[in-house]
Amino acid sequence: DAGVIQSPRHEVTEMGQEVTLRCKPISGHDYLFWYRQTMMRGLELLIYFNNNVPIDDSGMPEDRFSAKMPNASFSTLKIQPSEPRDSAVYFCASRIHPQNTEAFFGQGTRLTVV
Amino acid sequence: AQKVTQAQTEISVVEKEDVTLDCVYETRDTTYYLFWYKQPPSGELVFLIRRNSFDEQNEISGRYSWNFQKSTSSFNFTITASQVVDSAVYFCALSEAYSGGGADGLTFGKGTHLIIQP
């Protein structure tokens, strides 16, 4: 398996623009997670899905952020409108059902909002 | 709420030295899971180990070893005979089993930046 695939790897956008980050989880994995990494706050869980259903989005910073998982092999994280403080590395991760299994992370998307 | 503390922000050692990275966690659950991840300069997060709360047996994998002590809520990571390739940021993380929404996600510590000098 190719692992968790994220695109794009790097994104530079202007403040106010819409940004869409994409993730393809490992085939067969029931859970998908979106994390954000910043120098100030470290790694934070934004939202996670189980069998394509959002379970907990309490980590989503504000209404400008939204995430979808239309099918088992694809998820998006959208920021509209983007702001400079959204600049961060966004990671997608997936794992199989039992909670005592490890999550596998994608390579991340480095987002810069200017 | 759960919390993971990695008090060492940065550690610098000379190659071949042994080094221990500390991790202290807080949780109200009796069943939980602890993890270590490595983030090399290239940026990806690489899984190293998982430990269940009911299994306090320490583990060794090559030059890596982990010491899990429930009595002190610690899950420390030791690298023996460190190498330059071990230079990375290392994260300790916790997942609780039955605390409701968000239980399936990982709570990460702030990470320890390990620098191995040649």
mmCIF file with all atom_site columns, C-alpha atoms in Angstrom:
data_model
loop_
_atom_site.group_PDB
_atom_site.id
_atom_site.type_symbol
_atom_site.label_atom_id
_atom_site.label_alt_id
_atom_site.label_comp_id
_atom_site.label_asym_id
_atom_site.label_entity_id
_atom_site.label_seq_id
_atom_site.pdbx_PDB_ins_code
_atom_site.Cartn_x
_atom_site.Cartn_y
_atom_site.Cartn_z
_atom_site.occupancy
_atom_site.B_iso_or_equiv
_atom_site.pdbx_formal_charge
_atom_site.auth_seq_id
_atom_site.auth_comp_id
_atom_site.auth_asym_id
_atom_site.auth_atom_id
_atom_site.pdbx_PDB_model_num
ATOM 1   C CA . ASP A 1 1   ? 0.000   0.000  0.000  1.00 0.00 ? 1   ASP A CA 1
ATOM 2   C CA . ALA A 1 2   ? 1.224   3.507  -0.778 1.00 0.00 ? 2   ALA A CA 1
ATOM 3   C CA . GLY A 1 3   ? 0.308   4.810  2.655  1.00 0.00 ? 3   GLY A CA 1
ATOM 4   C CA . VAL A 1 4   ? -1.755  7.889  3.415  1.00 0.00 ? 4   VAL A CA 1
ATOM 5   C CA . ILE A 1 5   ? -1.556  10.288 0.494  1.00 0.00 ? 5   ILE A CA 1
ATOM 6   C CA . GLN A 1 6   ? -2.046  14.013 0.911  1.00 0.00 ? 6   GLN A CA 1
ATOM 7   C CA . SER A 1 7   ? -2.179  16.706 -1.711 1.00 0.00 ? 7   SER A CA 1
ATOM 8   C CA . PRO A 1 8   ? -0.900  19.214 -2.332 1.00 0.00 ? 8   PRO A CA 1
ATOM 9   C CA . ARG A 1 9   ? 2.369   18.976 -0.416 1.00 0.00 ? 9   ARG A CA 1
ATOM 10  C CA . HIS A 1 10  ? 2.731   22.739 -0.384 1.00 0.00 ? 10  HIS A CA 1
ATOM 11  C CA . GLU A 1 11  ? 0.144   25.455 -0.827 1.00 0.00 ? 11  GLU A CA 1
ATOM 12  C CA . VAL A 1 12  ? 0.651   29.194 -0.861 1.00 0.00 ? 12  VAL A CA 1
ATOM 13  C CA . THR A 1 13  ? -2.445  31.309 -1.062 1.00 0.00 ? 13  THR A CA 1
ATOM 14  C CA . GLU A 1 14  ? -3.567  34.837 -0.426 1.00 0.00 ? 14  GLU A CA 1
ATOM 15  C CA . MET A 1 15  ? -5.651  35.815 2.536  1.00 0.00 ? 15  MET A CA 1
ATOM 16  C CA . GLY A 1 16  ? -9.333  35.478 1.797  1.00 0.00 ? 16  GLY A CA 1
ATOM 17  C CA . GLN A 1 17  ? -8.959  32.689 -0.730 1.00 0.00 ? 17  GLN A CA 1
ATOM 18  C CA . GLU A 1 18  ? -10.487 29.248 -0.365 1.00 0.00 ? 18  GLU A CA 1
ATOM 19  C CA . VAL A 1 19  ? -8.092  26.398 0.290  1.00 0.00 ? 19  VAL A CA 1
ATOM 20  C CA . THR A 1 20  ? -8.856  22.699 -0.089 1.00 0.00 ? 20  THR A CA 1
ATOM 21  C CA . LEU A 1 21  ? -6.580  20.010 1.284  1.00 0.00 ? 21  LEU A CA 1
ATOM 22  C CA . ARG A 1 22  ? -7.026  16.423 0.178  1.00 0.00 ? 22  ARG A CA 1
ATOM 23  C CA . CYS A 1 23  ? -6.375  13.063 1.736  1.00 0.00 ? 23  CYS A CA 1
ATOM 24  C CA . LYS A 1 24  ? -6.547  9.467  0.597  1.00 0.00 ? 24  LYS A CA 1
ATOM 25  C CA . PRO A 1 25  ? -6.385  7.075  3.558  1.00 0.00 ? 25  PRO A CA 1
ATOM 26  C CA . ILE A 1 26  ? -4.913  3.602  3.541  1.00 0.00 ? 26  ILE A CA 1
ATOM 27  C CA . SER A 1 27  ? -7.357  1.160  1.997  1.00 0.00 ? 27  SER A CA 1
ATOM 28  C CA . GLY A 1 28  ? -9.364  -0.698 4.619  1.00 0.00 ? 28  GLY A CA 1
ATOM 29  C CA . HIS A 1 29  ? -8.824  1.815  7.376  1.00 0.00 ? 29  HIS A CA 1
ATOM 30  C CA . ASP A 1 30  ? -12.013 2.772  9.212  1.00 0.00 ? 30  ASP A CA 1
ATOM 31  C CA . TYR A 1 31  ? -10.792 5.949  10.857 1.00 0.00 ? 31  TYR A CA 1
ATOM 32  C CA . LEU A 1 32  ? -9.493  9.146  9.328  1.00 0.00 ? 32  LEU A CA 1
ATOM 33  C CA . PHE A 1 33  ? -8.031  12.055 11.292 1.00 0.00 ? 33  PHE A CA 1
ATOM 34  C CA . TRP A 1 34  ? -7.036  15.607 10.435 1.00 0.00 ? 34  TRP A CA 1
ATOM 35  C CA . TYR A 1 35  ? -4.343  17.240 12.573 1.00 0.00 ? 35  TYR A CA 1
ATOM 36  C CA . ARG A 1 36  ? -2.712  20.645 12.444 1.00 0.00 ? 36  ARG A CA 1
ATOM 37  C CA . GLN A 1 37  ? 0.861   21.362 13.496 1.00 0.00 ? 37  GLN A CA 1
ATOM 38  C CA . THR A 1 38  ? 2.075   24.831 14.446 1.00 0.00 ? 38  THR A CA 1
ATOM 39  C CA . MET A 1 39  ? 5.040   26.045 16.434 1.00 0.00 ? 39  MET A CA 1
ATOM 40  C CA . MET A 1 40  ? 2.810   27.632 19.049 1.00 0.00 ? 40  MET A CA 1
ATOM 41  C CA . ARG A 1 41  ? 0.265   24.885 19.592 1.00 0.00 ? 41  ARG A CA 1
ATOM 42  C CA . GLY A 1 42  ? 2.069   21.760 18.436 1.00 0.00 ? 42  GLY A CA 1
ATOM 43  C CA . LEU A 1 43  ? 0.001   18.913 16.980 1.00 0.00 ? 43  LEU A CA 1
ATOM 44  C CA . GLU A 1 44  ? -3.740  19.321 17.439 1.00 0.00 ? 44  GLU A CA 1
ATOM 45  C CA . LEU A 1 45  ? -6.593  17.062 16.424 1.00 0.00 ? 45  LEU A CA 1
ATOM 46  C CA . LEU A 1 46  ? -9.076  18.965 14.272 1.00 0.00 ? 46  LEU A CA 1
ATOM 47  C CA . ILE A 1 47  ? -11.656 16.342 13.354 1.00 0.00 ? 47  ILE A CA 1
ATOM 48  C CA . TYR A 1 48  ? -11.987 12.630 12.827 1.00 0.00 ? 48  TYR A CA 1
ATOM 49  C CA . PHE A 1 49  ? -14.251 10.289 10.903 1.00 0.00 ? 49  PHE A CA 1
ATOM 50  C CA . ASN A 1 50  ? -15.325 6.715  11.471 1.00 0.00 ? 50  ASN A CA 1
ATOM 51  C CA . ASN A 1 51  ? -16.678 4.915  8.423  1.00 0.00 ? 51  ASN A CA 1
ATOM 52  C CA . ASN A 1 52  ? -16.983 8.257  6.624  1.00 0.00 ? 52  ASN A CA 1
ATOM 53  C CA . VAL A 1 53  ? -19.074 9.802  9.423  1.00 0.00 ? 53  VAL A CA 1
ATOM 54  C CA . PRO A 1 54  ? -17.686 12.769 11.363 1.00 0.00 ? 54  PRO A CA 1
ATOM 55  C CA . ILE A 1 55  ? -17.436 11.760 15.011 1.00 0.00 ? 55  ILE A CA 1
ATOM 56  C CA . ASP A 1 56  ? -15.818 14.711 16.717 1.00 0.00 ? 56  ASP A CA 1
ATOM 57  C CA . ASP A 1 57  ? -15.133 18.112 15.199 1.00 0.00 ? 57  ASP A CA 1
ATOM 58  C CA . SER A 1 58  ? -14.569 19.942 18.481 1.00 0.00 ? 58  SER A CA 1
ATOM 59  C CA . GLY A 1 59  ? -11.011 20.700 17.432 1.00 0.00 ? 59  GLY A CA 1
ATOM 60  C CA . MET A 1 60  ? -12.017 22.645 14.339 1.00 0.00 ? 60  MET A CA 1
ATOM 61  C CA . PRO A 1 61  ? -10.931 26.215 15.083 1.00 0.00 ? 61  PRO A CA 1
ATOM 62  C CA . GLU A 1 62  ? -13.947 28.040 13.690 1.00 0.00 ? 62  GLU A CA 1
ATOM 63  C CA . ASP A 1 63  ? -16.639 27.999 11.055 1.00 0.00 ? 63  ASP A CA 1
ATOM 64  C CA . ARG A 1 64  ? -14.175 28.840 8.342  1.00 0.00 ? 64  ARG A CA 1
ATOM 65  C CA . PHE A 1 65  ? -12.985 25.245 8.582  1.00 0.00 ? 65  PHE A CA 1
ATOM 66  C CA . SER A 1 66  ? -14.979 22.338 7.212  1.00 0.00 ? 66  SER A CA 1
ATOM 67  C CA . ALA A 1 67  ? -14.187 18.712 6.455  1.00 0.00 ? 67  ALA A CA 1
ATOM 68  C CA . LYS A 1 68  ? -15.913 16.046 4.428  1.00 0.00 ? 68  LYS A CA 1
ATOM 69  C CA . MET A 1 69  ? -15.468 12.399 3.686  1.00 0.00 ? 69  MET A CA 1
ATOM 70  C CA . PRO A 1 70  ? -17.718 11.509 0.762  1.00 0.00 ? 70  PRO A CA 1
ATOM 71  C CA . ASN A 1 71  ? -16.389 7.961  0.550  1.00 0.00 ? 71  ASN A CA 1
ATOM 72  C CA . ALA A 1 72  ? -13.969 5.587  2.229  1.00 0.00 ? 72  ALA A CA 1
ATOM 73  C CA . SER A 1 73  ? -11.054 6.627  0.061  1.00 0.00 ? 73  SER A CA 1
ATOM 74  C CA . PHE A 1 74  ? -11.203 10.400 0.084  1.00 0.00 ? 74  PHE A CA 1
ATOM 75  C CA . SER A 1 75  ? -11.462 13.299 2.497  1.00 0.00 ? 75  SER A CA 1
ATOM 76  C CA . THR A 1 76  ? -11.108 17.064 2.198  1.00 0.00 ? 76  THR A CA 1
ATOM 77  C CA . LEU A 1 77  ? -10.366 19.844 4.635  1.00 0.00 ? 77  LEU A CA 1
ATOM 78  C CA . LYS A 1 78  ? -11.510 23.239 3.419  1.00 0.00 ? 78  LYS A CA 1
ATOM 79  C CA . ILE A 1 79  ? -10.709 26.677 4.756  1.00 0.00 ? 79  ILE A CA 1
ATOM 80  C CA . GLN A 1 80  ? -12.847 29.526 3.488  1.00 0.00 ? 80  GLN A CA 1
ATOM 81  C CA . PRO A 1 81  ? -11.825 32.287 3.755  1.00 0.00 ? 81  PRO A CA 1
ATOM 82  C CA . SER A 1 82  ? -8.224  31.614 4.671  1.00 0.00 ? 82  SER A CA 1
ATOM 83  C CA . GLU A 1 83  ? -6.269  33.838 7.076  1.00 0.00 ? 83  GLU A CA 1
ATOM 84  C CA . PRO A 1 84  ? -2.532  34.166 7.773  1.00 0.00 ? 84  PRO A CA 1
ATOM 85  C CA . ARG A 1 85  ? -2.993  32.482 11.171 1.00 0.00 ? 85  ARG A CA 1
ATOM 86  C CA . ASP A 1 86  ? -4.115  29.335 9.344  1.00 0.00 ? 86  ASP A CA 1
ATOM 87  C CA . SER A 1 87  ? -0.558  28.850 8.130  1.00 0.00 ? 87  SER A CA 1
ATOM 88  C CA . ALA A 1 88  ? 0.545   25.453 9.416  1.00 0.00 ? 88  ALA A CA 1
ATOM 89  C CA . VAL A 1 89  ? 1.275   21.895 8.394  1.00 0.00 ? 89  VAL A CA 1
ATOM 90  C CA . TYR A 1 90  ? -1.899  19.858 8.086  1.00 0.00 ? 90  TYR A CA 1
ATOM 91  C CA . PHE A 1 91  ? -1.645  16.114 8.529  1.00 0.00 ? 91  PHE A CA 1
ATOM 92  C CA . CYS A 1 92  ? -4.093  13.427 7.620  1.00 0.00 ? 92  CYS A CA 1
ATOM 93  C CA . ALA A 1 93  ? -3.872  10.046 9.347  1.00 0.00 ? 93  ALA A CA 1
ATOM 94  C CA . SER A 1 94  ? -5.783  6.789  9.195  1.00 0.00 ? 94  SER A CA 1
ATOM 95  C CA . ARG A 1 95  ? -6.045  3.577  11.143 1.00 0.00 ? 95  ARG A CA 1
ATOM 96  C CA . ILE A 1 96  ? -8.079  0.419  11.391 1.00 0.00 ? 96  ILE A CA 1
ATOM 97  C CA . HIS A 1 97  ? -10.855 -0.068 13.915 1.00 0.00 ? 97  HIS A CA 1
ATOM 98  C CA . PRO A 1 98  ? -9.335  -1.251 17.188 1.00 0.00 ? 98  PRO A CA 1
ATOM 99  C CA . GLN A 1 99  ? -8.259  1.743  19.217 1.00 0.00 ? 99  GLN A CA 1
ATOM 100 C CA . ASN A 1 100 ? -5.073  0.070  20.324 1.00 0.00 ? 100 ASN A CA 1
ATOM 101 C CA . THR A 1 101 ? -3.657  0.275  16.836 1.00 0.00 ? 101 THR A CA 1
ATOM 102 C CA . GLU A 1 102 ? -1.416  2.993  15.565 1.00 0.00 ? 102 GLU A CA 1
ATOM 103 C CA . ALA A 1 103 ? -2.403  5.743  13.173 1.00 0.00 ? 103 ALA A CA 1
ATOM 104 C CA . PHE A 1 104 ? -0.404  6.180  9.990  1.00 0.00 ? 104 PHE A CA 1
ATOM 105 C CA . PHE A 1 105 ? 0.244   9.705  8.888  1.00 0.00 ? 105 PHE A CA 1
ATOM 106 C CA . GLY A 1 106 ? 0.511   11.280 5.480  1.00 0.00 ? 106 GLY A CA 1
ATOM 107 C CA . GLN A 1 107 ? 3.436   13.521 4.631  1.00 0.00 ? 107 GLN A CA 1
ATOM 108 C CA . GLY A 1 108 ? 1.424   16.618 5.403  1.00 0.00 ? 108 GLY A CA 1
ATOM 109 C CA . THR A 1 109 ? 0.441   19.745 3.517  1.00 0.00 ? 109 THR A CA 1
ATOM 110 C CA . ARG A 1 110 ? 2.381   22.880 4.350  1.00 0.00 ? 110 ARG A CA 1
ATOM 111 C CA . LEU A 1 111 ? -0.043  25.771 4.020  1.00 0.00 ? 111 LEU A CA 1
ATOM 112 C CA . THR A 1 112 ? 1.141   29.355 3.851  1.00 0.00 ? 112 THR A CA 1
ATOM 113 C CA . VAL A 1 113 ? -1.436  32.137 3.778  1.00 0.00 ? 113 VAL A CA 1
ATOM 114 C CA . VAL A 1 114 ? 0.015   35.518 2.850  1.00 0.00 ? 114 VAL A CA 1
ATOM 115 C CA . ALA B 2 1   ? -8.928  15.803 30.189 1.00 0.00 ? 1   ALA B CA 1
ATOM 116 C CA . GLN B 2 2   ? -5.838  14.062 28.987 1.00 0.00 ? 2   GLN B CA 1
ATOM 117 C CA . LYS B 2 3   ? -2.455  15.732 28.805 1.00 0.00 ? 3   LYS B CA 1
ATOM 118 C CA . VAL B 2 4   ? 1.026   14.754 27.688 1.00 0.00 ? 4   VAL B CA 1
ATOM 119 C CA . THR B 2 5   ? 4.101   16.601 28.902 1.00 0.00 ? 5   THR B CA 1
ATOM 120 C CA . GLN B 2 6   ? 7.517   16.392 27.314 1.00 0.00 ? 6   GLN B CA 1
ATOM 121 C CA . ALA B 2 7   ? 9.539   18.703 29.491 1.00 0.00 ? 7   ALA B CA 1
ATOM 122 C CA . GLN B 2 8   ? 12.692  18.488 27.385 1.00 0.00 ? 8   GLN B CA 1
ATOM 123 C CA . THR B 2 9   ? 12.305  20.914 24.513 1.00 0.00 ? 9   THR B CA 1
ATOM 124 C CA . GLU B 2 10  ? 15.688  20.152 23.011 1.00 0.00 ? 10  GLU B CA 1
ATOM 125 C CA . ILE B 2 11  ? 18.480  17.693 23.764 1.00 0.00 ? 11  ILE B CA 1
ATOM 126 C CA . SER B 2 12  ? 21.895  17.713 22.155 1.00 0.00 ? 12  SER B CA 1
ATOM 127 C CA . VAL B 2 13  ? 24.334  14.833 22.557 1.00 0.00 ? 13  VAL B CA 1
ATOM 128 C CA . VAL B 2 14  ? 27.405  13.557 20.820 1.00 0.00 ? 14  VAL B CA 1
ATOM 129 C CA . GLU B 2 15  ? 27.088  10.486 18.642 1.00 0.00 ? 15  GLU B CA 1
ATOM 130 C CA . LYS B 2 16  ? 27.292  7.150  20.477 1.00 0.00 ? 16  LYS B CA 1
ATOM 131 C CA . GLU B 2 17  ? 25.992  8.594  23.705 1.00 0.00 ? 17  GLU B CA 1
ATOM 132 C CA . ASP B 2 18  ? 22.838  7.177  25.241 1.00 0.00 ? 18  ASP B CA 1
ATOM 133 C CA . VAL B 2 19  ? 19.908  9.550  25.549 1.00 0.00 ? 19  VAL B CA 1
ATOM 134 C CA . THR B 2 20  ? 16.537  9.340  27.292 1.00 0.00 ? 20  THR B CA 1
ATOM 135 C CA . LEU B 2 21  ? 13.489  11.306 26.271 1.00 0.00 ? 21  LEU B CA 1
ATOM 136 C CA . ASP B 2 22  ? 10.947  11.838 29.017 1.00 0.00 ? 22  ASP B CA 1
ATOM 137 C CA . CYS B 2 23  ? 7.182   11.640 28.695 1.00 0.00 ? 23  CYS B CA 1
ATOM 138 C CA . VAL B 2 24  ? 4.672   12.167 31.491 1.00 0.00 ? 24  VAL B CA 1
ATOM 139 C CA . TYR B 2 25  ? 0.954   11.811 30.899 1.00 0.00 ? 25  TYR B CA 1
ATOM 140 C CA . GLU B 2 26  ? -2.296  12.588 32.676 1.00 0.00 ? 26  GLU B CA 1
ATOM 141 C CA . THR B 2 27  ? -5.527  10.707 32.220 1.00 0.00 ? 27  THR B CA 1
ATOM 142 C CA . ARG B 2 28  ? -8.593  9.777  34.242 1.00 0.00 ? 28  ARG B CA 1
ATOM 143 C CA . ASP B 2 29  ? -9.183  6.605  32.282 1.00 0.00 ? 29  ASP B CA 1
ATOM 144 C CA . THR B 2 30  ? -7.963  3.228  33.429 1.00 0.00 ? 30  THR B CA 1
ATOM 145 C CA . THR B 2 31  ? -7.616  2.022  29.855 1.00 0.00 ? 31  THR B CA 1
ATOM 146 C CA . TYR B 2 32  ? -5.502  4.085  27.513 1.00 0.00 ? 32  TYR B CA 1
ATOM 147 C CA . TYR B 2 33  ? -2.824  3.803  24.892 1.00 0.00 ? 33  TYR B CA 1
ATOM 148 C CA . LEU B 2 34  ? 0.563   5.459  24.629 1.00 0.00 ? 34  LEU B CA 1
ATOM 149 C CA . PHE B 2 35  ? 2.581   6.068  21.494 1.00 0.00 ? 35  PHE B CA 1
ATOM 150 C CA . TRP B 2 36  ? 5.880   7.470  20.326 1.00 0.00 ? 36  TRP B CA 1
ATOM 151 C CA . TYR B 2 37  ? 6.282   9.062  16.918 1.00 0.00 ? 37  TYR B CA 1
ATOM 152 C CA . LYS B 2 38  ? 9.401   10.372 15.192 1.00 0.00 ? 38  LYS B CA 1
ATOM 153 C CA . GLN B 2 39  ? 9.403   13.437 12.944 1.00 0.00 ? 39  GLN B CA 1
ATOM 154 C CA . PRO B 2 40  ? 12.661  13.648 10.955 1.00 0.00 ? 40  PRO B CA 1
ATOM 155 C CA . PRO B 2 41  ? 13.702  16.867 9.204  1.00 0.00 ? 41  PRO B CA 1
ATOM 156 C CA . SER B 2 42  ? 11.742  15.781 6.140  1.00 0.00 ? 42  SER B CA 1
ATOM 157 C CA . GLY B 2 43  ? 8.573   16.344 8.155  1.00 0.00 ? 43  GLY B CA 1
ATOM 158 C CA . GLU B 2 44  ? 6.615   13.123 8.095  1.00 0.00 ? 44  GLU B CA 1
ATOM 159 C CA . LEU B 2 45  ? 5.428   11.438 11.284 1.00 0.00 ? 45  LEU B CA 1
ATOM 160 C CA . VAL B 2 46  ? 6.755   7.930  11.728 1.00 0.00 ? 46  VAL B CA 1
ATOM 161 C CA . PHE B 2 47  ? 5.213   5.511  14.213 1.00 0.00 ? 47  PHE B CA 1
ATOM 162 C CA . LEU B 2 48  ? 7.703   3.938  16.627 1.00 0.00 ? 48  LEU B CA 1
ATOM 163 C CA . ILE B 2 49  ? 5.781   2.105  19.342 1.00 0.00 ? 49  ILE B CA 1
ATOM 164 C CA . ARG B 2 50  ? 2.390   1.581  20.974 1.00 0.00 ? 50  ARG B CA 1
ATOM 165 C CA . ARG B 2 51  ? 1.786   0.514  24.561 1.00 0.00 ? 51  ARG B CA 1
ATOM 166 C CA . ASN B 2 52  ? -1.491  -0.418 26.256 1.00 0.00 ? 52  ASN B CA 1
ATOM 167 C CA . SER B 2 53  ? -2.141  0.737  29.810 1.00 0.00 ? 53  SER B CA 1
ATOM 168 C CA . PHE B 2 54  ? -2.538  -2.805 31.071 1.00 0.00 ? 54  PHE B CA 1
ATOM 169 C CA . ASP B 2 55  ? 0.817   -3.912 29.708 1.00 0.00 ? 55  ASP B CA 1
ATOM 170 C CA . GLU B 2 56  ? 3.690   -2.462 31.706 1.00 0.00 ? 56  GLU B CA 1
ATOM 171 C CA . GLN B 2 57  ? 6.294   -4.698 30.182 1.00 0.00 ? 57  GLN B CA 1
ATOM 172 C CA . ASN B 2 58  ? 9.187   -2.691 28.856 1.00 0.00 ? 58  ASN B CA 1
ATOM 173 C CA . GLU B 2 59  ? 10.197  -3.105 25.262 1.00 0.00 ? 59  GLU B CA 1
ATOM 174 C CA . ILE B 2 60  ? 13.451  -3.124 23.362 1.00 0.00 ? 60  ILE B CA 1
ATOM 175 C CA . SER B 2 61  ? 13.828  -2.804 19.624 1.00 0.00 ? 61  SER B CA 1
ATOM 176 C CA . GLY B 2 62  ? 17.413  -2.654 18.517 1.00 0.00 ? 62  GLY B CA 1
ATOM 177 C CA . ARG B 2 63  ? 18.922  0.528  19.943 1.00 0.00 ? 63  ARG B CA 1
ATOM 178 C CA . TYR B 2 64  ? 15.520  1.753  21.097 1.00 0.00 ? 64  TYR B CA 1
ATOM 179 C CA . SER B 2 65  ? 13.907  0.919  24.408 1.00 0.00 ? 65  SER B CA 1
ATOM 180 C CA . TRP B 2 66  ? 10.848  2.126  26.246 1.00 0.00 ? 66  TRP B CA 1
ATOM 181 C CA . ASN B 2 67  ? 10.155  2.236  29.971 1.00 0.00 ? 67  ASN B CA 1
ATOM 182 C CA . PHE B 2 68  ? 6.482   2.386  30.924 1.00 0.00 ? 68  PHE B CA 1
ATOM 183 C CA . GLN B 2 69  ? 5.713   3.045  34.599 1.00 0.00 ? 69  GLN B CA 1
ATOM 184 C CA . LYS B 2 70  ? 2.079   3.546  35.584 1.00 0.00 ? 70  LYS B CA 1
ATOM 185 C CA . SER B 2 71  ? 3.049   4.480  39.136 1.00 0.00 ? 71  SER B CA 1
ATOM 186 C CA . THR B 2 72  ? 4.714   7.638  37.870 1.00 0.00 ? 72  THR B CA 1
ATOM 187 C CA . SER B 2 73  ? 2.571   8.049  34.714 1.00 0.00 ? 73  SER B CA 1
ATOM 188 C CA . SER B 2 74  ? 5.670   8.000  32.579 1.00 0.00 ? 74  SER B CA 1
ATOM 189 C CA . PHE B 2 75  ? 6.569   6.434  29.263 1.00 0.00 ? 75  PHE B CA 1
ATOM 190 C CA . ASN B 2 76  ? 10.215  7.231  28.617 1.00 0.00 ? 76  ASN B CA 1
ATOM 191 C CA . PHE B 2 77  ? 12.187  6.487  25.483 1.00 0.00 ? 77  PHE B CA 1
ATOM 192 C CA . THR B 2 78  ? 15.886  5.649  25.435 1.00 0.00 ? 78  THR B CA 1
ATOM 193 C CA . ILE B 2 79  ? 18.188  5.526  22.445 1.00 0.00 ? 79  ILE B CA 1
ATOM 194 C CA . THR B 2 80  ? 21.378  3.591  23.056 1.00 0.00 ? 80  THR B CA 1
ATOM 195 C CA . ALA B 2 81  ? 24.526  4.443  21.126 1.00 0.00 ? 81  ALA B CA 1
ATOM 196 C CA . SER B 2 82  ? 22.861  7.328  19.340 1.00 0.00 ? 82  SER B CA 1
ATOM 197 C CA . GLN B 2 83  ? 23.557  8.033  15.685 1.00 0.00 ? 83  GLN B CA 1
ATOM 198 C CA . VAL B 2 84  ? 23.298  11.168 13.592 1.00 0.00 ? 84  VAL B CA 1
ATOM 199 C CA . VAL B 2 85  ? 20.307  9.650  11.777 1.00 0.00 ? 85  VAL B CA 1
ATOM 200 C CA . ASP B 2 86  ? 18.419  9.669  15.074 1.00 0.00 ? 86  ASP B CA 1
ATOM 201 C CA . SER B 2 87  ? 18.259  13.458 14.912 1.00 0.00 ? 87  SER B CA 1
ATOM 202 C CA . ALA B 2 88  ? 14.577  14.351 14.792 1.00 0.00 ? 88  ALA B CA 1
ATOM 203 C CA . VAL B 2 89  ? 11.680  15.614 16.842 1.00 0.00 ? 89  VAL B CA 1
ATOM 204 C CA . TYR B 2 90  ? 10.124  12.881 18.940 1.00 0.00 ? 90  TYR B CA 1
ATOM 205 C CA . PHE B 2 91  ? 6.524   13.020 20.074 1.00 0.00 ? 91  PHE B CA 1
ATOM 206 C CA . CYS B 2 92  ? 4.831   11.117 22.841 1.00 0.00 ? 92  CYS B CA 1
ATOM 207 C CA . ALA B 2 93  ? 1.048   10.733 22.471 1.00 0.00 ? 93  ALA B CA 1
ATOM 208 C CA . LEU B 2 94  ? -1.931  9.414  24.411 1.00 0.00 ? 94  LEU B CA 1
ATOM 209 C CA . SER B 2 95  ? -5.298  8.029  23.399 1.00 0.00 ? 95  SER B CA 1
ATOM 210 C CA . GLU B 2 96  ? -7.996  7.354  25.973 1.00 0.00 ? 96  GLU B CA 1
ATOM 211 C CA . ALA B 2 97  ? -10.383 4.467  25.597 1.00 0.00 ? 97  ALA B CA 1
ATOM 212 C CA . TYR B 2 98  ? -13.746 5.517  26.998 1.00 0.00 ? 98  TYR B CA 1
ATOM 213 C CA . SER B 2 99  ? -13.847 9.244  27.509 1.00 0.00 ? 99  SER B CA 1
ATOM 214 C CA . GLY B 2 100 ? -16.445 9.996  24.887 1.00 0.00 ? 100 GLY B CA 1
ATOM 215 C CA . GLY B 2 101 ? -16.049 12.225 21.868 1.00 0.00 ? 101 GLY B CA 1
ATOM 216 C CA . GLY B 2 102 ? -12.482 12.641 20.812 1.00 0.00 ? 102 GLY B CA 1
ATOM 217 C CA . ALA B 2 103 ? -11.325 9.517  22.538 1.00 0.00 ? 103 ALA B CA 1
ATOM 218 C CA . ASP B 2 104 ? -10.145 8.014  19.316 1.00 0.00 ? 104 ASP B CA 1
ATOM 219 C CA . GLY B 2 105 ? -7.770  10.840 18.501 1.00 0.00 ? 105 GLY B CA 1
ATOM 220 C CA . LEU B 2 106 ? -4.258  11.325 19.802 1.00 0.00 ? 106 LEU B CA 1
ATOM 221 C CA . THR B 2 107 ? -3.211  13.953 22.310 1.00 0.00 ? 107 THR B CA 1
ATOM 222 C CA . PHE B 2 108 ? 0.392   14.840 21.583 1.00 0.00 ? 108 PHE B CA 1
ATOM 223 C CA . GLY B 2 109 ? 3.104   16.279 23.739 1.00 0.00 ? 109 GLY B CA 1
ATOM 224 C CA . LYS B 2 110 ? 4.982   19.310 22.406 1.00 0.00 ? 110 LYS B CA 1
ATOM 225 C CA . GLY B 2 111 ? 7.856   17.118 21.277 1.00 0.00 ? 111 GLY B CA 1
ATOM 226 C CA . THR B 2 112 ? 11.561  16.884 22.059 1.00 0.00 ? 112 THR B CA 1
ATOM 227 C CA . HIS B 2 113 ? 14.025  18.017 19.437 1.00 0.00 ? 113 HIS B CA 1
ATOM 228 C CA . LEU B 2 114 ? 16.931  15.589 19.553 1.00 0.00 ? 114 LEU B CA 1
ATOM 229 C CA . ILE B 2 115 ? 20.196  16.655 18.001 1.00 0.00 ? 115 ILE B CA 1
ATOM 230 C CA . ILE B 2 116 ? 22.932  14.088 17.571 1.00 0.00 ? 116 ILE B CA 1
ATOM 231 C CA . GLN B 2 117 ? 26.258  15.699 16.832 1.00 0.00 ? 117 GLN B CA 1
ATOM 232 C CA . PRO B 2 118 ? 28.923  13.748 14.934 1.00 0.00 ? 118 PRO B CA 1
#
